[in-house]
């Protein structure tokens, strides 16, 4: 914890802000039933939450610079060659004054609700996963009402942007930092956005993006709906693969995939990547099919894009952990800068937990590697039966009387 606080301390010019930030993050990692202002203040030994409210709303510090520190810290903690995952989540709110709040669909409640929406990115490797970027989505009802925006401290230059546009900004920022990500994955809200997929192709980054069953596939050979194309796949196209593990074990589906012809307008000659259409179907319910478009380096087999598709659920685990353990969704700020600040501090808290878990796994792995192997069993299989072997003993050396 102290090393992390020292890492980000330079973002807070005054000592009192640094101490307040430390107390806030410690509170987010604490045992308070709710991570709201009053309970965080109580955990920190403050009489009122006024100091935390100033930290979030009126103090001078750069939340985007802190976000960059979180992203770098996550990259160092989890290692290179990970997957960048794009998704959004909702924050259920009351009233109409919180920046970006409105009646809109959110997967958090599975219905249209009064909420804020944030577009996020998570970075995942075999060592763990953590949130690395965030942007609030502002509906047109907000951006078209500049007086309402000014009351919520939304800058005049912040106009309407779709979730896909916010996701593209996040991808550009991440790749500009030099953190090595070989793949990007996203759900169908982003996968059906041609501009999102094309940006990744221009950046030479592989992707596996979910798409709706009505997605059109266009090539020189014709135009098809992706569900019709997959329905016509020969039976031996399907192969059973795991796309990763979860709490109940491997997630196994039947997968079908086919390479698309090269695009003569966009692709180099020879191409460095191939575009794929992919689908997986449930083993228990073959009518349950999910569809994907992929852009994979030449030579990659279907098992790798299937693994990338399965990694998309890591961001859901990030949302769950950051909300349940770090108060990501329990902020009480109404202004636009306060949203950025609380969310970024919660991301920092979650990154600390992720790094600690990665260190613990690495320590356990090293301990297992240094354990002495057990003695070899005398039971040995020979053909169809077992035999008892007598291990040869090292000869006993009798010391010479001259030594």
PDB file of N, CA and C in Angstrom, residues 71-86 120-133 174 179-183 311 314-315 318 350 354:
ATOM      1  N   UNK A  71      -3.063   2.696 -14.817  1.00  0.00           N
ATOM      2  CA  UNK A  71      -2.853   1.851 -16.001  1.00  0.00           C
ATOM      3  C   UNK A  71      -1.427   1.289 -16.026  1.00  0.00           C
ATOM      4  N   UNK A  72      -0.432   2.141 -15.749  1.00  0.00           N
ATOM      5  CA  UNK A  72       0.955   1.676 -15.745  1.00  0.00           C
ATOM      6  C   UNK A  72       1.187   0.654 -14.634  1.00  0.00           C
ATOM      7  N   UNK A  73       0.609   0.909 -13.479  1.00  0.00           N
ATOM      8  CA  UNK A  73       0.753  -0.006 -12.335  1.00  0.00           C
ATOM      9  C   UNK A  73       0.145  -1.370 -12.650  1.00  0.00           C
ATOM     10  N   UNK A  74      -1.020  -1.375 -13.281  1.00  0.00           N
ATOM     11  CA  UNK A  74      -1.664  -2.635 -13.658  1.00  0.00           C
ATOM     12  C   UNK A  74      -0.804  -3.379 -14.678  1.00  0.00           C
ATOM     13  N   UNK A  75      -0.267  -2.649 -15.655  1.00  0.00           N
ATOM     14  CA  UNK A  75       0.575  -3.294 -16.655  1.00  0.00           C
ATOM     15  C   UNK A  75       1.800  -3.943 -16.048  1.00  0.00           C
ATOM     16  N   UNK A  76       2.438  -3.250 -15.093  1.00  0.00           N
ATOM     17  CA  UNK A  76       3.617  -3.812 -14.434  1.00  0.00           C
ATOM     18  C   UNK A  76       3.242  -5.004 -13.557  1.00  0.00           C
ATOM     19  N   UNK A  77       2.090  -4.938 -12.901  1.00  0.00           N
ATOM     20  CA  UNK A  77       1.690  -5.986 -11.969  1.00  0.00           C
ATOM     21  C   UNK A  77       1.245  -7.254 -12.678  1.00  0.00           C
ATOM     22  N   UNK A  78       0.601  -7.103 -13.828  1.00  0.00           N
ATOM     23  CA  UNK A  78       0.015  -8.260 -14.509  1.00  0.00           C
ATOM     24  C   UNK A  78       0.843  -8.766 -15.681  1.00  0.00           C
ATOM     25  N   UNK A  79       1.805  -7.973 -16.132  1.00  0.00           N
ATOM     26  CA  UNK A  79       2.682  -8.442 -17.191  1.00  0.00           C
ATOM     27  C   UNK A  79       2.183  -8.100 -18.579  1.00  0.00           C
ATOM     28  N   UNK A  80       3.014  -8.356 -19.594  1.00  0.00           N
ATOM     29  CA  UNK A  80       2.697  -7.960 -20.970  1.00  0.00           C
ATOM     30  C   UNK A  80       1.797  -8.960 -21.691  1.00  0.00           C
ATOM     31  N   UNK A  81       1.468  -8.586 -22.930  1.00  0.00           N
ATOM     32  CA  UNK A  81       0.765  -9.470 -23.868  1.00  0.00           C
ATOM     33  C   UNK A  81      -0.611  -9.891 -23.354  1.00  0.00           C
ATOM     34  N   UNK A  82      -1.324  -8.949 -22.749  1.00  0.00           N
ATOM     35  CA  UNK A  82      -2.655  -9.230 -22.256  1.00  0.00           C
ATOM     36  C   UNK A  82      -3.733  -8.894 -23.269  1.00  0.00           C
ATOM     37  N   UNK A  83      -4.959  -8.921 -22.806  1.00  0.00           N
ATOM     38  CA  UNK A  83      -6.136  -8.619 -23.621  1.00  0.00           C
ATOM     39  C   UNK A  83      -6.788  -7.361 -23.072  1.00  0.00           C
ATOM     40  N   UNK A  84      -7.109  -6.407 -23.939  1.00  0.00           N
ATOM     41  CA  UNK A  84      -7.861  -5.219 -23.550  1.00  0.00           C
ATOM     42  C   UNK A  84      -9.339  -5.502 -23.804  1.00  0.00           C
ATOM     43  N   UNK A  85     -10.158  -5.316 -22.782  1.00  0.00           N
ATOM     44  CA  UNK A  85     -11.582  -5.659 -22.860  1.00  0.00           C
ATOM     45  C   UNK A  85     -12.400  -4.386 -22.681  1.00  0.00           C
ATOM     46  N   UNK A  86     -13.341  -4.158 -23.569  1.00  0.00           N
ATOM     47  CA  UNK A  86     -14.189  -2.967 -23.552  1.00  0.00           C
ATOM     48  C   UNK A  86     -15.611  -3.373 -23.178  1.00  0.00           C
ATOM     49  N   UNK A 120     -15.867   1.411 -19.910  1.00  0.00           N
ATOM     50  CA  UNK A 120     -14.637   1.036 -19.223  1.00  0.00           C
ATOM     51  C   UNK A 120     -13.772   0.144 -20.103  1.00  0.00           C
ATOM     52  N   UNK A 121     -12.497   0.087 -19.726  1.00  0.00           N
ATOM     53  CA  UNK A 121     -11.573  -0.897 -20.285  1.00  0.00           C
ATOM     54  C   UNK A 121     -10.930  -1.645 -19.138  1.00  0.00           C
ATOM     55  N   UNK A 122     -10.754  -2.950 -19.320  1.00  0.00           N
ATOM     56  CA  UNK A 122     -10.008  -3.781 -18.381  1.00  0.00           C
ATOM     57  C   UNK A 122      -8.855  -4.422 -19.126  1.00  0.00           C
ATOM     58  N   UNK A 123      -7.773  -4.680 -18.386  1.00  0.00           N
ATOM     59  CA  UNK A 123      -6.606  -5.361 -18.938  1.00  0.00           C
ATOM     60  C   UNK A 123      -6.483  -6.695 -18.229  1.00  0.00           C
ATOM     61  N   UNK A 124      -6.362  -7.777 -18.996  1.00  0.00           N
ATOM     62  CA  UNK A 124      -6.349  -9.118 -18.414  1.00  0.00           C
ATOM     63  C   UNK A 124      -5.188  -9.929 -18.961  1.00  0.00           C
ATOM     64  N   UNK A 125      -4.482 -10.617 -18.060  1.00  0.00           N
ATOM     65  CA  UNK A 125      -3.463 -11.587 -18.423  1.00  0.00           C
ATOM     66  C   UNK A 125      -3.707 -12.843 -17.589  1.00  0.00           C
ATOM     67  N   UNK A 126      -2.807 -13.806 -17.710  1.00  0.00           N
ATOM     68  CA  UNK A 126      -2.930 -14.990 -16.884  1.00  0.00           C
ATOM     69  C   UNK A 126      -2.739 -14.716 -15.404  1.00  0.00           C
ATOM     70  N   UNK A 127      -2.190 -13.538 -15.071  1.00  0.00           N
ATOM     71  CA  UNK A 127      -1.947 -13.194 -13.666  1.00  0.00           C
ATOM     72  C   UNK A 127      -3.124 -12.504 -13.001  1.00  0.00           C
ATOM     73  N   UNK A 128      -4.085 -11.998 -13.783  1.00  0.00           N
ATOM     74  CA  UNK A 128      -5.230 -11.307 -13.190  1.00  0.00           C
ATOM     75  C   UNK A 128      -5.837 -10.323 -14.160  1.00  0.00           C
ATOM     76  N   UNK A 129      -6.751  -9.515 -13.648  1.00  0.00           N
ATOM     77  CA  UNK A 129      -7.413  -8.510 -14.485  1.00  0.00           C
ATOM     78  C   UNK A 129      -7.781  -7.312 -13.621  1.00  0.00           C
ATOM     79  N   UNK A 130      -7.777  -6.110 -14.254  1.00  0.00           N
ATOM     80  CA  UNK A 130      -8.102  -4.884 -13.515  1.00  0.00           C
ATOM     81  C   UNK A 130      -8.567  -3.823 -14.499  1.00  0.00           C
ATOM     82  N   UNK A 131      -9.353  -2.870 -13.992  1.00  0.00           N
ATOM     83  CA  UNK A 131      -9.836  -1.758 -14.800  1.00  0.00           C
ATOM     84  C   UNK A 131      -8.709  -0.756 -15.030  1.00  0.00           C
ATOM     85  N   UNK A 132      -8.615  -0.233 -16.267  1.00  0.00           N
ATOM     86  CA  UNK A 132      -7.521   0.680 -16.598  1.00  0.00           C
ATOM     87  C   UNK A 132      -7.987   1.996 -17.217  1.00  0.00           C
ATOM     88  N   UNK A 133      -9.259   2.139 -17.557  1.00  0.00           N
ATOM     89  CA  UNK A 133      -9.734   3.411 -18.116  1.00  0.00           C
ATOM     90  C   UNK A 133     -11.235   3.480 -17.973  1.00  0.00           C
ATOM     91  N   UNK A 174      -4.883   3.772 -24.614  1.00  0.00           N
ATOM     92  CA  UNK A 174      -4.183   2.607 -24.074  1.00  0.00           C
ATOM     93  C   UNK A 174      -2.989   2.250 -24.944  1.00  0.00           C
ATOM     94  N   UNK A 179       1.752   0.055 -23.613  1.00  0.00           N
ATOM     95  CA  UNK A 179       1.485  -1.215 -22.940  1.00  0.00           C
ATOM     96  C   UNK A 179       1.154  -2.273 -23.990  1.00  0.00           C
ATOM     97  N   UNK A 180       1.826  -3.406 -23.937  1.00  0.00           N
ATOM     98  CA  UNK A 180       1.649  -4.390 -25.005  1.00  0.00           C
ATOM     99  C   UNK A 180       0.379  -5.208 -24.835  1.00  0.00           C
ATOM    100  N   UNK A 181      -0.590  -4.975 -25.687  1.00  0.00           N
ATOM    101  CA  UNK A 181      -1.799  -5.807 -25.742  1.00  0.00           C
ATOM    102  C   UNK A 181      -1.900  -6.365 -27.155  1.00  0.00           C
ATOM    103  N   UNK A 182      -2.012  -7.669 -27.251  1.00  0.00           N
ATOM    104  CA  UNK A 182      -2.086  -8.295 -28.563  1.00  0.00           C
ATOM    105  C   UNK A 182      -3.503  -8.355 -29.100  1.00  0.00           C
ATOM    106  N   UNK A 183      -4.483  -8.260 -28.190  1.00  0.00           N
ATOM    107  CA  UNK A 183      -5.869  -8.474 -28.581  1.00  0.00           C
ATOM    108  C   UNK A 183      -6.779  -7.465 -27.895  1.00  0.00           C
ATOM    109  N   UNK A 311     -12.234 -14.547 -22.713  1.00  0.00           N
ATOM    110  CA  UNK A 311     -11.639 -13.598 -21.756  1.00  0.00           C
ATOM    111  C   UNK A 311     -12.513 -12.361 -21.556  1.00  0.00           C
ATOM    112  N   UNK A 314     -13.861 -11.400 -18.146  1.00  0.00           N
ATOM    113  CA  UNK A 314     -12.996 -10.870 -17.082  1.00  0.00           C
ATOM    114  C   UNK A 314     -13.424  -9.473 -16.658  1.00  0.00           C
ATOM    115  N   UNK A 315     -13.949  -8.672 -17.584  1.00  0.00           N
ATOM    116  CA  UNK A 315     -14.349  -7.320 -17.193  1.00  0.00           C
ATOM    117  C   UNK A 315     -15.596  -7.362 -16.317  1.00  0.00           C
ATOM    118  N   UNK A 318     -14.310  -7.831 -12.999  1.00  0.00           N
ATOM    119  CA  UNK A 318     -13.768  -6.563 -12.505  1.00  0.00           C
ATOM    120  C   UNK A 318     -14.882  -5.670 -11.962  1.00  0.00           C
ATOM    121  N   UNK A 350      -9.008  -1.109  -6.538  1.00  0.00           N
ATOM    122  CA  UNK A 350      -9.173  -2.438  -7.134  1.00  0.00           C
ATOM    123  C   UNK A 350      -7.857  -2.950  -7.710  1.00  0.00           C
ATOM    124  N   UNK A 354      -5.867  -6.473  -7.024  1.00  0.00           N
ATOM    125  CA  UNK A 354      -5.443  -7.339  -8.126  1.00  0.00           C
ATOM    126  C   UNK A 354      -3.958  -7.636  -8.047  1.00  0.00           C
TER     127      UNK A 354
END
